[in-house]
Amino acid sequence: MSPETIDRIISATTTTVLVGLGVLAYYLGALELGAVIVGGALGHATPARKQRAAS
Amino acid sequence: MTRDQGPLVPIVLGAILYAAGVVLSVALGGCGSVIQTQAHAVTVAAVATQGAARMSIDASRLEAQAACPTSAYAPSSPEMAACLAPLRVRWAPAEAAIGVTKATLSTWIEAVDLARIAGDGTDLWEPLALAASRLVADWEALRLVLTPLGVTLPAMPAIVLAAAAALGGGQ
């Protein structure tokens, strides 16, 4: 296994942690913040951003 | 939910935002990030996770006490259980997110430790495969968390899946 494997594992762990924090922010009432963190972690626009971009 | 918890909520949300910024900056740096930076990011994320977990649990308790007061329902009665059931369903993703995030923090710490000793001749196959295996399980748990929220998790990188599969196949 190469350093690339370590790199990908670390990358996936950071994504998972970010998504987990985003979900908790969402459940603490910060819906937009949670959506932005989850969207940012997963590397795509959040539904709210997409909606704004479309309008 | 958060409205009843006073000034602590903005503090915890600030910690989450700060942690997200630190973790994202490390994520963008990839493995090229200095090990110390990775270690710092793990610590910040752990503190934010702990605070957010505690606050989420408190928030769910407050909501349960408001919706199903002991003045209206006898504790441990079927009526109380029926009253609490929808709240359990509503908070299930948060509870699962706490478990997944804490477990993944451990895997992250382990992976940073492996990166620290990589290249010095130590055989990293087994610990890496174990870390990958745990991560695949956490990823699947996270997928289940996100589905009710309408968020689709992308596939786990193939190289991580291969590393996890190697554990069962003996490399």
mmCIF file of C-alpha atoms in Angstrom, chain A residues 2-33:
data_model
loop_
_atom_site.group_PDB
_atom_site.id
_atom_site.type_symbol
_atom_site.label_atom_id
_atom_site.label_comp_id
_atom_site.label_asym_id
_atom_site.label_seq_id
_atom_site.Cartn_x
_atom_site.Cartn_y
_atom_site.Cartn_z
ATOM 1 C CA SER A 2 1.272 3.397 -0.977
ATOM 2 C CA PRO A 3 1.269 6.796 0.717
ATOM 3 C CA GLU A 4 -1.669 7.476 -1.581
ATOM 4 C CA THR A 5 -3.702 5.017 0.478
ATOM 5 C CA ILE A 6 -2.900 6.945 3.655
ATOM 6 C CA ASP A 7 -3.729 10.173 1.847
ATOM 7 C CA ARG A 8 -7.117 8.856 0.718
ATOM 8 C CA ILE A 9 -7.913 7.450 4.146
ATOM 9 C CA ILE A 10 -7.129 10.786 5.789
ATOM 10 C CA SER A 11 -9.117 12.591 3.111
ATOM 11 C CA ALA A 12 -12.142 10.344 3.685
ATOM 12 C CA THR A 13 -11.876 10.760 7.454
ATOM 13 C CA THR A 14 -11.860 14.555 7.160
ATOM 14 C CA THR A 15 -14.906 14.369 4.884
ATOM 15 C CA THR A 16 -16.720 12.125 7.357
ATOM 16 C CA VAL A 17 -15.890 14.357 10.321
ATOM 17 C CA LEU A 18 -17.002 17.463 8.421
ATOM 18 C CA VAL A 19 -20.293 15.853 7.421
ATOM 19 C CA GLY A 20 -20.842 14.697 11.011
ATOM 20 C CA LEU A 21 -20.245 18.217 12.334
ATOM 21 C CA GLY A 22 -22.568 19.592 9.662
ATOM 22 C CA VAL A 23 -25.347 17.218 10.682
ATOM 23 C CA LEU A 24 -24.924 18.237 14.346
ATOM 24 C CA ALA A 25 -25.003 21.948 13.433
ATOM 25 C CA TYR A 26 -28.195 21.259 11.487
ATOM 26 C CA TYR A 27 -29.774 19.565 14.486
ATOM 27 C CA LEU A 28 -28.711 22.432 16.747
ATOM 28 C CA GLY A 29 -30.881 24.709 14.640
ATOM 29 C CA ALA A 30 -28.240 26.195 12.323
ATOM 30 C CA LEU A 31 -29.819 24.752 9.189
ATOM 31 C CA GLU A 32 -27.915 26.901 6.709
ATOM 32 C CA LEU A 33 -24.567 26.381 8.450
#
